[in-house]
PDB file of C-alpha atoms in Angstrom:
ATOM      1  CA  ILE A  29     -30.666 -26.839 -13.073  1.00  0.00           C
ATOM      2  CA  CYS A  30     -33.842 -25.993 -11.163  1.00  0.00           C
ATOM      3  CA  ASP A  31     -36.634 -28.572 -10.947  1.00  0.00           C
ATOM      4  CA  GLY A  32     -39.089 -26.238 -12.690  1.00  0.00           C
ATOM      5  CA  LEU A  33     -36.962 -26.166 -15.845  1.00  0.00           C
ATOM      6  CA  LYS A  34     -36.137 -29.859 -15.757  1.00  0.00           C
ATOM      7  CA  SER A  35     -39.736 -30.944 -15.121  1.00  0.00           C
ATOM      8  CA  PRO A  36     -41.940 -28.182 -16.600  1.00  0.00           C
ATOM      9  CA  GLU A  37     -45.751 -28.216 -16.544  1.00  0.00           C
ATOM     10  CA  LEU A  38     -45.773 -28.793 -20.304  1.00  0.00           C
ATOM     11  CA  PRO A  39     -43.289 -31.139 -22.051  1.00  0.00           C
ATOM     12  CA  VAL A  40     -41.146 -28.396 -23.606  1.00  0.00           C
ATOM     13  CA  TRP A  41     -37.460 -28.045 -22.755  1.00  0.00           C
ATOM     14  CA  ILE A  42     -34.665 -25.603 -23.574  1.00  0.00           C
ATOM     15  CA  VAL A  43     -31.603 -27.765 -24.197  1.00  0.00           C
ATOM     16  CA  HIS A  44     -28.036 -26.551 -23.838  1.00  0.00           C
ATOM     17  CA  GLY A  45     -25.675 -28.638 -25.946  1.00  0.00           C
ATOM     18  CA  GLY A  46     -22.428 -26.890 -25.005  1.00  0.00           C
ATOM     19  CA  ASP A  47     -22.255 -23.984 -27.444  1.00  0.00           C
ATOM     20  CA  HIS A  48     -25.856 -22.859 -27.992  1.00  0.00           C
ATOM     21  CA  PHE A  49     -29.456 -23.571 -27.013  1.00  0.00           C
ATOM     22  CA  THR A  50     -31.944 -25.758 -28.881  1.00  0.00           C
ATOM     23  CA  LEU A  51     -35.580 -26.697 -28.270  1.00  0.00           C
ATOM     24  CA  LEU A  52     -37.108 -30.087 -27.468  1.00  0.00           C
ATOM     25  CA  TRP A  53     -40.811 -30.857 -27.121  1.00  0.00           C
ATOM     26  CA  ALA A  54     -42.978 -33.952 -26.869  1.00  0.00           C
ATOM     27  CA  LYS A  55     -45.206 -35.018 -29.718  1.00  0.00           C
ATOM     28  CA  ASP A  56     -48.136 -35.284 -27.281  1.00  0.00           C
ATOM     29  CA  LEU A  57     -48.869 -34.711 -23.593  1.00  0.00           C
ATOM     30  CA  ASN A  58     -48.634 -38.391 -22.654  1.00  0.00           C
ATOM     31  CA  SER A  59     -45.804 -38.658 -20.105  1.00  0.00           C
ATOM     32  CA  SER A  60     -44.847 -42.107 -21.415  1.00  0.00           C
ATOM     33  CA  THR A  61     -44.366 -40.932 -24.991  1.00  0.00           C
ATOM     34  CA  GLU A  62     -41.122 -41.805 -26.747  1.00  0.00           C
ATOM     35  CA  GLU A  63     -41.530 -39.408 -29.680  1.00  0.00           C
ATOM     36  CA  TYR A  64     -40.148 -35.881 -29.549  1.00  0.00           C
ATOM     37  CA  PHE A  65     -39.266 -33.015 -31.854  1.00  0.00           C
ATOM     38  CA  HIS A  66     -35.882 -31.316 -31.610  1.00  0.00           C
ATOM     39  CA  TYR A  67     -35.235 -27.977 -33.295  1.00  0.00           C
ATOM     40  CA  ASN A  68     -31.739 -26.614 -33.849  1.00  0.00           C
ATOM     41  CA  GLY A  69     -31.850 -23.176 -35.418  1.00  0.00           C
ATOM     42  CA  LEU A  70     -28.127 -22.573 -35.888  1.00  0.00           C
ATOM     43  CA  PRO A  71     -25.460 -23.909 -38.258  1.00  0.00           C
ATOM     44  CA  PRO A  72     -23.518 -26.069 -38.798  1.00  0.00           C
ATOM     45  CA  ALA A  73     -26.144 -28.692 -37.885  1.00  0.00           C
ATOM     46  CA  GLY A  74     -29.116 -26.373 -38.400  1.00  0.00           C
ATOM     47  CA  PRO A  75     -31.524 -24.954 -39.088  1.00  0.00           C
ATOM     48  CA  ARG A  76     -33.058 -28.410 -38.709  1.00  0.00           C
ATOM     49  CA  LEU A  77     -36.146 -30.003 -37.201  1.00  0.00           C
ATOM     50  CA  ALA A  78     -35.565 -33.638 -36.248  1.00  0.00           C
ATOM     51  CA  THR A  79     -37.838 -36.325 -34.869  1.00  0.00           C
ATOM     52  CA  LEU A  80     -36.295 -38.212 -31.957  1.00  0.00           C
ATOM     53  CA  LYS A  81     -37.379 -41.485 -30.444  1.00  0.00           C
ATOM     54  CA  ILE A  82     -36.237 -41.590 -26.819  1.00  0.00           C
ATOM     55  CA  ALA A  83     -36.358 -44.921 -24.998  1.00  0.00           C
ATOM     56  CA  LYS A  84     -36.405 -44.362 -21.225  1.00  0.00           C
ATOM     57  CA  PRO A  85     -35.775 -47.725 -19.517  1.00  0.00           C
ATOM     58  CA  ASN A  86     -34.906 -46.085 -16.177  1.00  0.00           C
ATOM     59  CA  GLY A  87     -37.651 -43.472 -16.121  1.00  0.00           C
ATOM     60  CA  GLU A  88     -36.751 -39.897 -15.285  1.00  0.00           C
ATOM     61  CA  SER A  89     -34.541 -38.311 -12.666  1.00  0.00           C
ATOM     62  CA  GLY A  90     -36.257 -36.975  -9.574  1.00  0.00           C
ATOM     63  CA  PRO A  91     -35.934 -33.584  -7.913  1.00  0.00           C
ATOM     64  CA  ALA A  92     -32.461 -32.336  -7.105  1.00  0.00           C
ATOM     65  CA  GLY A  93     -31.128 -33.727  -3.846  1.00  0.00           C
ATOM     66  CA  THR A  94     -30.285 -31.537  -0.887  1.00  0.00           C
ATOM     67  CA  SER A  95     -27.126 -33.443   0.072  1.00  0.00           C
ATOM     68  CA  PRO A  96     -24.045 -34.010  -2.104  1.00  0.00           C
ATOM     69  CA  PRO A  97     -23.312 -37.615  -3.086  1.00  0.00           C
ATOM     70  CA  VAL A  98     -20.874 -39.496  -0.866  1.00  0.00           C
ATOM     71  CA  TYR A  99     -17.512 -39.996  -2.555  1.00  0.00           C
ATOM     72  CA  LYS A 100     -15.969 -43.462  -2.451  1.00  0.00           C
ATOM     73  CA  LYS A 101     -12.593 -44.240  -3.956  1.00  0.00           C
ATOM     74  CA  PRO A 102     -12.446 -47.010  -6.568  1.00  0.00           C
ATOM     75  CA  ARG A 103     -11.812 -50.549  -5.427  1.00  0.00           C
ATOM     76  CA  PRO A 104      -8.320 -51.720  -6.466  1.00  0.00           C
ATOM     77  CA  GLY A 105      -8.706 -53.853  -9.570  1.00  0.00           C
ATOM     78  CA  SER A 106     -12.008 -52.271 -10.610  1.00  0.00           C
ATOM     79  CA  LEU A 107     -12.310 -49.884 -13.545  1.00  0.00           C
ATOM     80  CA  ASP A 108     -10.614 -46.565 -12.882  1.00  0.00           C
ATOM     81  CA  ASP A 109     -10.699 -44.926 -16.311  1.00  0.00           C
ATOM     82  CA  ILE A 110     -11.034 -45.441 -20.050  1.00  0.00           C
ATOM     83  CA  VAL A 111      -7.744 -44.461 -21.674  1.00  0.00           C
ATOM     84  CA  GLN A 112      -8.828 -44.520 -25.322  1.00  0.00           C
ATOM     85  CA  ALA A 113     -10.916 -46.200 -27.981  1.00  0.00           C
ATOM     86  CA  HIS A 114      -9.094 -48.603 -30.297  1.00  0.00           C
ATOM     87  CA  PRO A 115      -7.856 -46.593 -33.320  1.00  0.00           C
ATOM     88  CA  ASP A 116      -8.969 -49.287 -35.784  1.00  0.00           C
ATOM     89  CA  ASP A 117     -12.477 -49.403 -34.315  1.00  0.00           C
ATOM     90  CA  ARG A 118     -12.939 -45.640 -34.499  1.00  0.00           C
ATOM     91  CA  LYS A 119     -13.263 -45.956 -38.274  1.00  0.00           C
ATOM     92  CA  SER A 120     -16.793 -47.157 -37.512  1.00  0.00           C
ATOM     93  CA  GLY A 121     -19.142 -44.475 -36.257  1.00  0.00           C
ATOM     94  CA  ASN A 122     -20.906 -46.823 -33.827  1.00  0.00           C
ATOM     95  CA  TRP A 123     -18.998 -46.501 -30.547  1.00  0.00           C
ATOM     96  CA  THR A 124     -20.976 -49.387 -29.008  1.00  0.00           C
ATOM     97  CA  MET A 125     -19.061 -51.740 -31.319  1.00  0.00           C
ATOM     98  CA  TRP A 126     -15.623 -50.429 -30.332  1.00  0.00           C
ATOM     99  CA  ARG A 127     -12.961 -51.807 -28.013  1.00  0.00           C
ATOM    100  CA  PHE A 128     -11.647 -49.581 -25.240  1.00  0.00           C
ATOM    101  CA  GLU A 129      -8.372 -49.546 -23.353  1.00  0.00           C
ATOM    102  CA  VAL A 130      -9.413 -49.573 -19.698  1.00  0.00           C
ATOM    103  CA  MET A 131      -7.268 -49.013 -16.653  1.00  0.00           C
ATOM    104  CA  PRO A 132      -7.694 -50.812 -13.323  1.00  0.00           C
ATOM    105  CA  ALA A 133      -7.632 -48.788 -10.129  1.00  0.00           C
ATOM    106  CA  VAL A 134      -4.621 -49.234  -7.861  1.00  0.00           C
ATOM    107  CA  GLU A 135      -4.299 -48.729  -4.123  1.00  0.00           C
ATOM    108  CA  ASP A 136      -3.930 -45.072  -3.151  1.00  0.00           C
ATOM    109  CA  PRO A 137      -2.806 -44.736   0.478  1.00  0.00           C
ATOM    110  CA  SER A 138      -3.065 -40.938   0.267  1.00  0.00           C
ATOM    111  CA  ASP A 139      -6.853 -41.174  -0.243  1.00  0.00           C
ATOM    112  CA  SER A 140      -8.616 -41.807   3.072  1.00  0.00           C
ATOM    113  CA  ALA A 141     -12.100 -42.098   1.556  1.00  0.00           C
ATOM    114  CA  PRO A 142     -14.012 -45.367   1.972  1.00  0.00           C
ATOM    115  CA  VAL A 143     -13.632 -47.947  -0.803  1.00  0.00           C
ATOM    116  CA  ASP A 144     -16.469 -48.701  -3.207  1.00  0.00           C
ATOM    117  CA  ASP A 145     -16.605 -52.446  -2.561  1.00  0.00           C
ATOM    118  CA  SER A 146     -19.578 -52.852  -4.897  1.00  0.00           C
ATOM    119  CA  ALA A 147     -17.501 -52.112  -8.023  1.00  0.00           C
ATOM    120  CA  PRO A 148     -16.852 -55.249 -10.119  1.00  0.00           C
ATOM    121  CA  LEU A 149     -13.250 -56.293 -10.697  1.00  0.00           C
ATOM    122  CA  LEU A 150     -11.722 -56.247 -14.176  1.00  0.00           C
ATOM    123  CA  ASP A 151     -10.399 -59.459 -15.679  1.00  0.00           C
ATOM    124  CA  LEU A 152      -6.800 -58.506 -16.395  1.00  0.00           C
ATOM    125  CA  GLY A 153      -5.828 -61.963 -17.660  1.00  0.00           C
ATOM    126  CA  SER A 154      -2.157 -62.833 -18.030  1.00  0.00           C
ATOM    127  CA  PRO A 155       0.500 -60.094 -18.099  1.00  0.00           C
ATOM    128  CA  PRO A 156       0.726 -58.730 -21.660  1.00  0.00           C
ATOM    129  CA  GLU A 157       3.663 -59.481 -23.932  1.00  0.00           C
ATOM    130  CA  GLY A 158       5.170 -56.550 -25.821  1.00  0.00           C
ATOM    131  CA  PRO A 159       4.000 -52.948 -25.250  1.00  0.00           C
ATOM    132  CA  TRP A 160       1.988 -52.309 -22.091  1.00  0.00           C
ATOM    133  CA  ARG A 161       0.735 -49.403 -19.986  1.00  0.00           C
ATOM    134  CA  CYS A 162       1.550 -49.181 -16.279  1.00  0.00           C
ATOM    135  CA  ALA A 163      -1.536 -48.707 -14.094  1.00  0.00           C
ATOM    136  CA  SER A 164       0.468 -47.270 -11.209  1.00  0.00           C
ATOM    137  CA  CYS A 165       2.005 -44.572 -13.409  1.00  0.00           C
ATOM    138  CA  TYR A 166      -1.342 -43.812 -15.032  1.00  0.00           C
ATOM    139  CA  ALA A 167      -2.912 -43.249 -11.593  1.00  0.00           C
ATOM    140  CA  THR A 168      -0.513 -40.327 -10.955  1.00  0.00           C
ATOM    141  CA  ARG A 169      -0.547 -38.936 -14.515  1.00  0.00           C
ATOM    142  CA  PHE A 170      -1.920 -35.519 -13.559  1.00  0.00           C
ATOM    143  CA  ALA A 171       0.989 -34.927 -11.190  1.00  0.00           C
ATOM    144  CA  THR A 172       3.737 -36.451 -13.331  1.00  0.00           C
ATOM    145  CA  MET A 173       2.372 -36.152 -16.905  1.00  0.00           C
ATOM    146  CA  CYS A 174       3.491 -39.761 -17.369  1.00  0.00           C
ATOM    147  CA  PHE A 175       0.859 -42.033 -18.889  1.00  0.00           C
ATOM    148  CA  GLY A 176       2.803 -45.230 -18.211  1.00  0.00           C
ATOM    149  CA  GLN A 177       3.417 -46.462 -21.758  1.00  0.00           C
ATOM    150  CA  ASN A 178       6.155 -49.131 -21.981  1.00  0.00           C
ATOM    151  CA  GLU A 179       7.499 -50.713 -25.147  1.00  0.00           C
ATOM    152  CA  GLY A 180       8.051 -54.048 -23.397  1.00  0.00           C
ATOM    153  CA  GLY A 181       9.829 -55.708 -20.513  1.00  0.00           C
ATOM    154  CA  ASP A 182       8.620 -56.923 -17.130  1.00  0.00           C
ATOM    155  CA  THR A 183       9.506 -53.719 -15.248  1.00  0.00           C
ATOM    156  CA  CYS A 184       8.021 -50.262 -15.815  1.00  0.00           C
ATOM    157  CA  GLN A 185      10.671 -47.990 -17.271  1.00  0.00           C
ATOM    158  CA  HIS A 186       9.091 -45.009 -15.496  1.00  0.00           C
ATOM    159  CA  CYS A 187       8.378 -46.117 -11.910  1.00  0.00           C
ATOM    160  CA  GLY A 188      10.593 -49.212 -11.714  1.00  0.00           C
ATOM    161  CA  ARG A 189       7.811 -51.453 -10.436  1.00  0.00           C
ATOM    162  CA  SER A 190       7.334 -54.958 -11.767  1.00  0.00           C
ATOM    163  CA  LYS A 191       4.527 -55.516 -14.220  1.00  0.00           C
ATOM    164  CA  GLN A 192       2.825 -57.898 -11.790  1.00  0.00           C
ATOM    165  CA  ASP A 193       2.968 -55.329  -8.983  1.00  0.00           C
ATOM    166  CA  ALA A 194       2.105 -52.229 -11.028  1.00  0.00           C
ATOM    167  CA  LYS A 195      -0.736 -53.856 -13.056  1.00  0.00           C
ATOM    168  CA  TRP A 196      -1.623 -53.013 -16.653  1.00  0.00           C
ATOM    169  CA  SER A 197      -4.419 -51.836 -18.930  1.00  0.00           C
ATOM    170  CA  VAL A 198      -6.595 -54.205 -20.972  1.00  0.00           C
ATOM    171  CA  TRP A 199      -8.750 -53.874 -24.089  1.00  0.00           C
ATOM    172  CA  VAL A 200     -12.457 -54.493 -23.434  1.00  0.00           C
ATOM    173  CA  PRO A 201     -15.356 -54.426 -25.939  1.00  0.00           C
ATOM    174  CA  TYR A 202     -18.056 -51.876 -25.136  1.00  0.00           C
ATOM    175  CA  VAL A 203     -20.615 -54.619 -24.493  1.00  0.00           C
ATOM    176  CA  ASP A 204     -18.380 -56.064 -21.731  1.00  0.00           C
ATOM    177  CA  LEU A 205     -17.672 -52.780 -19.954  1.00  0.00           C
ATOM    178  CA  PRO A 206     -19.168 -52.350 -16.478  1.00  0.00           C
ATOM    179  CA  ALA A 207     -21.982 -49.825 -16.210  1.00  0.00           C
ATOM    180  CA  GLY A 208     -19.661 -46.994 -15.199  1.00  0.00           C
ATOM    181  CA  GLY A 209     -17.400 -47.707 -18.158  1.00  0.00           C
ATOM    182  CA  LYS A 210     -20.310 -47.646 -20.588  1.00  0.00           C
ATOM    183  CA  ASN A 211     -21.420 -44.306 -19.159  1.00  0.00           C
ATOM    184  CA  THR A 212     -17.919 -42.898 -19.666  1.00  0.00           C
ATOM    185  CA  ALA A 213     -17.759 -44.194 -23.242  1.00  0.00           C
ATOM    186  CA  ASP A 214     -21.200 -42.761 -23.958  1.00  0.00           C
ATOM    187  CA  LEU A 215     -20.262 -39.341 -22.589  1.00  0.00           C
ATOM    188  CA  ARG A 216     -17.146 -39.214 -24.761  1.00  0.00           C
ATOM    189  CA  HIS A 217     -18.422 -40.715 -27.993  1.00  0.00           C
ATOM    190  CA  ALA A 218     -22.238 -40.728 -28.158  1.00  0.00           C
ATOM    191  CA  PRO A 219     -24.050 -37.848 -29.890  1.00  0.00           C
ATOM    192  CA  LYS A 220     -24.061 -34.826 -27.591  1.00  0.00           C
ATOM    193  CA  ILE A 221     -27.865 -34.782 -27.454  1.00  0.00           C
ATOM    194  CA  GLN A 222     -27.896 -38.217 -25.796  1.00  0.00           C
ATOM    195  CA  SER A 223     -25.563 -37.135 -22.994  1.00  0.00           C
ATOM    196  CA  VAL A 224     -27.665 -34.034 -22.356  1.00  0.00           C
ATOM    197  CA  LEU A 225     -30.967 -35.934 -22.344  1.00  0.00           C
ATOM    198  CA  ARG A 226     -29.580 -38.458 -19.870  1.00  0.00           C
ATOM    199  CA  THR A 227     -29.535 -35.733 -17.239  1.00  0.00           C
ATOM    200  CA  LYS A 228     -33.339 -35.898 -17.508  1.00  0.00           C
ATOM    201  CA  TRP A 229     -33.814 -39.578 -18.408  1.00  0.00           C
ATOM    202  CA  PRO A 230     -30.863 -41.608 -17.037  1.00  0.00           C
ATOM    203  CA  GLY A 231     -29.656 -44.297 -19.409  1.00  0.00           C
ATOM    204  CA  CYS A 232     -31.991 -43.222 -22.223  1.00  0.00           C
ATOM    205  CA  GLN A 233     -31.296 -44.298 -25.802  1.00  0.00           C
ATOM    206  CA  VAL A 234     -31.879 -41.811 -28.618  1.00  0.00           C
ATOM    207  CA  GLN A 235     -32.742 -42.662 -32.217  1.00  0.00           C
TER     208      GLN A 235
END
């Protein structure tokens, strides 16, 4: 999006939520304000005028960069992906109270990109008893359509690797997820308006 639309002269924004456009404007011209009005003119959620309080702990995003970000592959043992939210926790609407099945990254010799050594490592704990998901199979899921689920045993029934060698997923509460994991959970489960507004105010919280 162009800088003129993202940072207009007056605090009025056209917001695209995925299927139609809505309108957001500040309650006053003070750049530090946290109070905004959001108008959605279409059903099923509208017509509706809502008051939003937007906390912006990280300020706002700057102008668009001229160079693409440098890709680094995930550090083995750091968070690679969130598989799912715990089915029991999803009964509560507050995703920040849920547990998430997270998958550690595994070594990928086919990827020659530099490693992101700054990524924190997951605490995998002891190998799980009973059903478990193979991290090595999950890493190649788009090519094989195998998501690595095993009903038990110490060897993956799909790739034949030992549990200790292949690694496994773990359940982590939202509050304990690394920053990248929280961002992923927010994108998937937070209200759509929050994800959209974070393109303007990174890490903002919407009430």
